[in-house]
Coordinates of C-alpha atoms and ligand atoms in Angstrom, one line a residue:
M50 CA 0.2 -0.1 0.2
G51 CA 1.6 3.4 -0.5
I52 CA 1.5 6.6 1.6
G53 CA -1.8 7.4 3.3
V54 CA -2.7 10.5 5.0
K55 CA -4.1 10.8 8.6
I56 CA -5.7 13.5 10.6
A57 CA -3.7 13.1 13.7
G58 CA -5.1 15.9 15.7
V59 CA -7.6 18.8 15.4
G60 CA -8.0 22.2 17.1
Y61 CA -10.0 25.4 17.2
Y62 CA -10.5 28.9 18.8
V63 CA -13.0 31.5 18.7
P64 CA -12.2 34.6 20.9
E65 CA -14.3 35.6 23.7
K66 CA -15.9 38.7 22.6
I67 CA -19.8 38.0 21.3
L68 CA -22.0 40.5 19.4
D69 CA -25.4 39.5 19.6
N70 CA -28.2 40.5 17.1
A71 CA -29.2 43.3 19.6
Y72 CA -25.9 44.8 19.1
F73 CA -26.6 45.5 15.1
E74 CA -30.3 46.9 16.0
N75 CA -28.3 49.6 17.6
I76 CA -26.2 50.2 14.9
V77 CA -27.6 49.7 11.6
D78 CA -31.7 49.5 10.6
T79 CA -32.1 45.9 11.3
N80 CA -33.6 43.6 13.7
N81 CA -33.1 40.1 15.4
D82 CA -35.8 38.2 13.3
W83 CA -34.6 39.8 10.0
I84 CA -31.2 38.0 11.0
M85 CA -32.7 34.6 12.1
Q86 CA -34.9 34.1 9.3
M87 CA -32.5 34.8 6.7
T88 CA -29.1 34.0 7.7
G89 CA -29.6 31.7 10.8
I90 CA -27.2 33.9 13.0
Q91 CA -27.6 34.8 16.6
E92 CA -24.2 35.6 17.2
R93 CA -20.7 36.1 16.3
R94 CA -17.0 36.3 17.7
M95 CA -15.1 39.1 17.3
A96 CA -11.1 38.9 18.4
A97 CA -9.9 41.5 21.0
P98 CA -8.0 44.5 20.0
E99 CA -4.6 43.0 20.4
Q100 CA -5.5 39.9 18.4
A101 CA -4.7 39.2 15.0
T102 CA -5.4 36.0 12.7
S103 CA -2.0 34.8 13.9
D104 CA -3.0 34.3 17.4
L105 CA -6.3 32.7 17.0
G106 CA -4.7 30.2 14.6
I107 CA -1.5 29.7 17.1
L108 CA -4.1 28.9 19.8
A109 CA -5.9 26.1 17.3
S110 CA -2.4 24.8 16.5
K111 CA -1.5 24.1 20.1
L112 CA -4.5 22.1 20.5
A113 CA -4.4 20.2 17.5
M114 CA -0.6 19.4 18.1
E115 CA -1.9 18.4 21.6
D116 CA -4.7 16.5 20.3
A117 CA -2.1 14.5 17.9
G118 CA 0.2 14.0 20.4
I119 CA 3.1 15.8 18.9
S120 CA 5.7 18.8 19.7
A121 CA 6.7 21.8 17.2
K122 CA 9.8 19.2 16.5
D123 CA 8.0 17.1 14.6
I124 CA 6.4 19.7 12.2
E125 CA 7.9 19.9 8.4
Y126 CA 5.9 22.0 6.8
V127 CA 3.1 25.1 7.9
V128 CA 0.2 25.5 5.7
H129 CA -2.1 28.9 6.5
H130 CA -5.2 30.0 4.8
S131 CA -6.9 33.6 5.3
V132 CA -8.8 36.0 3.7
T133 CA -7.3 38.7 6.5
P134 CA -3.5 38.0 7.2
D135 CA -1.6 39.7 9.8
M136 CA -0.4 41.9 6.6
I137 CA 0.0 41.4 3.0
F138 CA 3.2 40.1 3.7
P139 CA 5.3 38.1 5.3
G140 CA 2.6 35.2 5.1
T141 CA 1.0 34.2 8.2
S142 CA 2.4 30.8 8.2
C143 CA 6.1 32.3 8.9
L144 CA 4.4 34.3 12.0
V145 CA 2.6 31.1 13.5
Q146 CA 5.6 29.1 12.8
H147 CA 7.5 31.2 14.8
A148 CA 5.4 31.7 17.6
L149 CA 4.9 28.0 18.0
G150 CA 8.7 27.4 18.0
I151 CA 8.7 24.9 14.8
K152 CA 12.0 25.1 13.2
D153 CA 13.7 24.1 9.7
A154 CA 9.6 23.8 8.2
G155 CA 8.4 24.9 5.0
T156 CA 5.7 27.8 5.3
L157 CA 3.1 28.4 2.6
D158 CA 0.4 31.1 2.7
V159 CA -2.7 30.2 0.6
Q160 CA -5.6 31.9 -0.6
A161 CA -9.1 30.8 -1.6
G162 CA -11.8 32.4 0.0
C163 CA -14.5 30.4 2.1
T164 CA -12.9 27.2 0.3
G165 CA -9.7 27.9 1.5
L166 CA -9.6 25.2 3.9
I167 CA -10.5 22.4 1.4
Y168 CA -7.7 24.0 -0.8
A169 CA -5.0 24.3 2.2
L170 CA -6.0 20.2 3.2
S171 CA -5.3 19.4 -0.4
V172 CA -2.1 21.0 -0.5
G173 CA -1.0 19.4 2.5
Y174 CA -2.7 15.9 1.5
A175 CA -0.5 16.2 -1.9
Y176 CA 2.7 16.9 0.0
I177 CA 2.4 13.7 2.1
K178 CA 1.1 11.9 -0.8
A179 CA 4.0 12.3 -2.4
G180 CA 6.3 11.7 0.0
L181 CA 7.7 15.0 0.6
Y182 CA 6.9 15.4 4.2
K183 CA 5.1 13.0 6.9
T184 CA 3.8 15.8 9.3
I185 CA 2.0 19.0 8.2
L186 CA 0.4 21.9 10.4
V187 CA -2.6 23.0 8.3
I188 CA -4.6 25.9 9.6
A189 CA -7.2 28.4 8.3
G190 CA -7.7 31.4 10.6
D191 CA -9.5 34.7 9.9
C192 CA -10.6 38.2 11.6
L193 CA -13.3 39.1 8.9
T194 CA -14.6 42.0 11.7
R195 CA -11.4 43.7 10.8
I196 CA -12.7 44.4 7.3
T197 CA -16.8 44.4 7.9
D198 CA -18.2 47.9 7.4
Y199 CA -20.2 48.5 10.2
E200 CA -22.4 51.0 8.1
D201 CA -23.4 48.3 5.8
R202 CA -26.7 46.5 7.1
N203 CA -26.4 44.1 4.0
T204 CA -23.2 42.3 5.5
C205 CA -22.3 43.8 8.8
V206 CA -24.7 41.2 10.7
L207 CA -22.9 38.0 8.9
F208 CA -19.3 37.6 9.9
G209 CA -17.1 36.6 12.9
D210 CA -13.4 35.7 13.9
G211 CA -11.9 32.4 14.5
A212 CA -9.4 29.6 13.6
C213 CA -9.0 25.9 13.3
A214 CA -5.7 23.9 12.8
F215 CA -5.2 20.3 11.5
V216 CA -2.3 18.0 11.8
L217 CA -1.9 15.7 8.8
T218 CA 0.1 12.8 9.2
A219 CA 1.5 10.1 6.6
T220 CA 0.6 6.8 7.6
T221 CA 1.0 3.1 6.4
E222 CA -2.9 2.5 6.9
A223 CA -5.7 3.4 4.6
D224 CA -6.2 7.0 3.5
S225 CA -8.4 9.0 5.4
F226 CA -9.0 11.3 2.6
K227 CA -11.5 9.6 -0.1
S228 CA -11.8 12.3 -2.5
F229 CA -11.0 16.1 -3.2
Y230 CA -12.5 18.3 -5.5
V231 CA -11.3 22.3 -6.1
D232 CA -12.6 24.6 -8.7
G233 CA -12.9 28.1 -9.6
D234 CA -13.8 30.9 -11.7
G235 CA -12.3 34.2 -11.8
S236 CA -15.2 35.6 -13.7
F237 CA -16.8 35.8 -10.3
A238 CA -14.7 37.7 -9.0
E239 CA -16.7 41.0 -8.0
L240 CA -19.0 38.9 -6.1
L241 CA -17.1 39.0 -3.1
S242 CA -14.2 41.2 -2.8
Q243 CA -11.9 43.3 -0.3
P244 CA -11.4 46.3 -3.2
C245 CA -8.5 48.3 -1.6
S246 CA -5.1 47.3 -0.2
G247 CA -3.8 45.4 -2.6
S248 CA -1.8 46.7 -6.2
R249 CA -5.1 47.3 -7.6
I250 CA -6.3 50.0 -5.4
P251 CA -3.8 51.0 -2.8
A252 CA -4.6 51.9 0.9
T253 CA -4.7 55.9 -0.3
H254 CA -7.1 58.2 1.8
E255 CA -9.4 58.3 -1.0
A256 CA -9.8 54.7 -1.3
L257 CA -10.2 54.8 2.6
D258 CA -12.5 57.6 2.2
K259 CA -14.9 55.4 -0.1
R260 CA -14.6 52.5 2.4
L261 CA -13.2 50.4 0.0
Q262 CA -10.9 48.6 2.4
Y263 CA -14.0 46.6 3.9
L264 CA -15.7 43.7 2.3
K265 CA -18.0 44.1 -0.7
M266 CA -20.6 41.3 -1.4
D267 CA -23.7 40.7 -3.7
G268 CA -25.4 38.7 -1.3
P269 CA -28.0 37.4 -3.9
N270 CA -25.8 36.4 -6.9
T271 CA -23.8 34.7 -4.4
F272 CA -26.5 32.8 -2.6
K273 CA -27.4 31.1 -6.1
L274 CA -24.0 30.1 -7.0
A275 CA -23.1 28.8 -3.8
V276 CA -26.2 26.4 -3.5
T277 CA -25.3 24.8 -7.3
A278 CA -21.7 24.7 -6.7
M279 CA -21.4 23.0 -3.6
T280 CA -24.2 20.6 -4.3
N281 CA -21.9 19.9 -7.5
S282 CA -19.0 19.6 -5.4
A283 CA -20.3 17.3 -2.9
N284 CA -21.5 15.2 -5.6
K285 CA -18.2 15.0 -7.4
V286 CA -16.6 13.8 -4.1
L287 CA -19.0 11.3 -3.2
K288 CA -18.8 10.0 -6.7
E289 CA -15.0 9.7 -6.8
A290 CA -15.1 7.7 -3.7
N291 CA -18.1 5.7 -4.9
M292 CA -20.3 6.2 -2.1
D293 CA -24.0 7.9 -2.2
S294 CA -24.9 10.1 0.6
S295 CA -26.4 7.6 2.5
Q296 CA -23.3 6.6 3.9
I297 CA -22.3 9.9 4.8
D298 CA -22.3 10.2 8.8
W299 CA -21.8 13.8 9.0
L300 CA -22.1 16.9 6.2
I301 CA -20.5 20.1 7.2
P302 CA -21.1 22.7 4.9
H303 CA -19.9 26.2 4.7
Q304 CA -21.5 27.8 7.5
A305 CA -22.7 31.6 5.2
N306 CA -26.5 30.8 5.7
M307 CA -28.5 28.3 6.9
R308 CA -30.8 28.3 3.7
I309 CA -27.9 27.9 1.6
M310 CA -26.8 24.6 4.1
E311 CA -30.7 23.5 4.2
S312 CA -30.8 23.6 0.3
V313 CA -27.4 22.0 -0.1
A314 CA -28.5 19.0 2.2
K315 CA -32.2 18.5 0.3
K316 CA -30.4 18.4 -2.6
L317 CA -27.9 15.7 -1.7
K318 CA -30.9 13.8 0.3
I319 CA -29.1 14.1 3.5
S320 CA -31.1 14.2 6.7
E321 CA -31.2 17.2 9.0
E322 CA -29.7 15.4 11.8
K323 CA -26.6 15.0 9.9
V324 CA -25.8 18.4 9.1
V325 CA -23.5 20.0 11.0
K326 CA -24.7 23.7 12.0
T327 CA -22.6 26.4 13.9
I328 CA -23.6 29.6 12.1
H329 CA -25.9 30.3 15.0
K330 CA -23.4 30.9 17.2
Y331 CA -20.6 31.8 15.3
G332 CA -21.7 33.3 12.0
N333 CA -19.4 33.2 8.8
T334 CA -16.0 33.0 9.6
S335 CA -15.1 32.6 6.1
A336 CA -12.8 28.9 5.5
T337 CA -12.5 28.5 9.0
T338 CA -16.3 27.2 9.2
L339 CA -15.5 23.7 8.4
G340 CA -12.9 23.5 10.8
I341 CA -14.3 24.8 13.6
A342 CA -17.5 23.1 13.2
F343 CA -15.7 19.6 12.9
A344 CA -13.2 20.4 15.5
E345 CA -15.9 21.3 18.2
L346 CA -17.9 17.9 17.6
V347 CA -14.8 16.0 17.7
K348 CA -14.3 17.9 20.8
E349 CA -18.0 17.0 22.1
G350 CA -17.3 13.2 21.0
K351 CA -20.1 13.9 18.4
I352 CA -17.9 12.9 15.3
K353 CA -16.1 9.6 16.4
R354 CA -12.9 7.9 14.2
G355 CA -14.4 6.1 11.4
D356 CA -17.2 8.4 10.8
N357 CA -17.9 9.3 7.0
I358 CA -17.4 13.4 6.6
V359 CA -18.2 15.8 3.6
F360 CA -16.9 19.5 3.5
V361 CA -18.0 21.5 1.1
S362 CA -17.8 25.6 0.9
F363 CA -18.2 27.8 -1.8
G364 CA -16.3 31.6 -1.5
A365 CA -14.7 34.5 -2.8
G366 CA -12.8 33.7 -6.0
A367 CA -15.4 32.4 -6.9
T368 CA -14.0 29.0 -5.5
W369 CA -16.0 25.9 -4.3
G370 CA -15.0 22.3 -3.4
A371 CA -15.6 19.2 -1.3
T372 CA -13.3 16.7 0.5
L373 CA -14.7 13.3 1.6
F374 CA -12.8 11.6 4.4
Q375 CA -13.3 9.1 6.6
Y376 CA -12.1 10.3 10.4
Ligands
UT7_647 O1 -18.9 33.0 2.5 C1 -18.9 33.2 1.2 C2 -19.7 32.8 0.8 N1 -21.3 34.0 1.0 C3 -22.4 33.6 0.9 O2 -22.5 32.4 0.5 C4 -23.4 34.4 1.6 C5 -24.8 34.3 0.6 N2 -25.7 35.2 0.4 C6 -26.3 35.3 1.6 O3 -26.3 34.8 2.6 C7 -27.6 36.3 1.1 O4 -27.6 37.2 0.4 C8 -28.1 37.8 2.7 C9 -28.4 36.6 4.1 C10 -26.6 38.0 2.7 C11 -29.1 38.4 2.1 O5 -30.3 37.6 1.9 P1 -31.3 37.5 0.4 O6 -32.5 37.2 0.8 O7 -29.9 37.6 -0.9 O8 -31.5 39.3 0.6 P2 -31.5 40.6 -0.2 O9 -29.7 40.6 -0.1 O10 -31.9 40.4 -1.6 O11 -32.2 41.8 0.6 C12 -33.4 41.8 1.0 C13 -34.1 42.8 1.8 C14 -33.5 44.0 1.0 O12 -34.4 45.4 1.0 P3 -35.3 45.6 0.1 O13 -34.8 46.1 -1.2 O14 -36.2 44.6 -0.5 O15 -36.2 46.8 0.7 C15 -32.4 44.5 1.6 O16 -31.8 45.8 2.1 O17 -33.0 43.1 3.1 C16 -32.4 43.8 3.1 N3 -31.5 43.8 4.2 C17 -31.8 43.9 5.2 N4 -32.5 44.2 6.1 C18 -32.6 44.1 7.6 C19 -30.2 43.3 3.8 N5 -29.8 43.5 5.1 C20 -30.5 43.2 5.8 C21 -30.2 43.2 7.0 N6 -31.4 43.8 8.0 N7 -29.2 42.9 7.9

């Protein structure tokens, strides 16, 4: 048998500060009923002023390493995903690597919107399968509240902060990952973006006056595309693994909107109790939603070794994808 890849450990971290729906009623023209009915979100978390994305990822990583029973010296490569890195450069993977005391290890930042965890896991997976490394730390972290416009009711109620981490290791046993599918289409780039602070629109006073440093989203069109792309992605990984949806123990969809998750689960014929939902507690934390939901259920003892799980997501880019794995 060739080299297999195993999820040896997982961890997550969400900041302590809670923003409930009442908070938004005081700052924009919205109300609890609209937010609940249209999104399913009750609360979301906000990083403390002194916390940046790497700080959340460091805490999640420590838990994942503890869960895997490994130390910093065992990690050979760090893959970090974020749409809100500490800085545009250097990469957040380097900052996390240094803070955790990991030495002589590769560092790579990937960026694929809310599909980023699936992309990052696929990178770690491929490195191990190719025989290049045996132990890789994969992190997704985001402080979306730092790029949220609290004057825009269309978006400000949706987003929160958090991080998740996975330790992937080589194994001589069967591969945990049964299939990966990632895809993208840049013709949808304007659906969801942070226009300012890159090379196209640098952070000038003029750009900041136009509030271009904040996330912009065409919600309705993102919603429609997300349902179709997530359903197709999940079907592709099921087909690739020669499995049908009845064999799935848990569907973990990107937590962007309760209605999207319900619609995708219905199209896949996956019953309600198998669909993991954390959106009411944490809102949309970008690519981290999948890992936070997974790690939380592992910690609670609900997800068990041997369970078949599908991660499926859609996000800025546009990007979309899925993975099917046996934990
Ligand atoms: O994470 C990456 C992927 N992201 C997603 O998948 C998010 C996808 N999009 C969505 O989740 C939904 O589009 C939203 C929840 C953002 C919005 O729901 P929608 O059904 O698409 O509503 P809409 O944007 O068409 O807005 C309907 C109405 C509008 O009012 P009018 O024009 O009908 O009078 C909005 O102005 O709701 C209004 N509205 C609000 N009302 C109260 C928008 N935001 C709010 C708000 N409170 N916070």
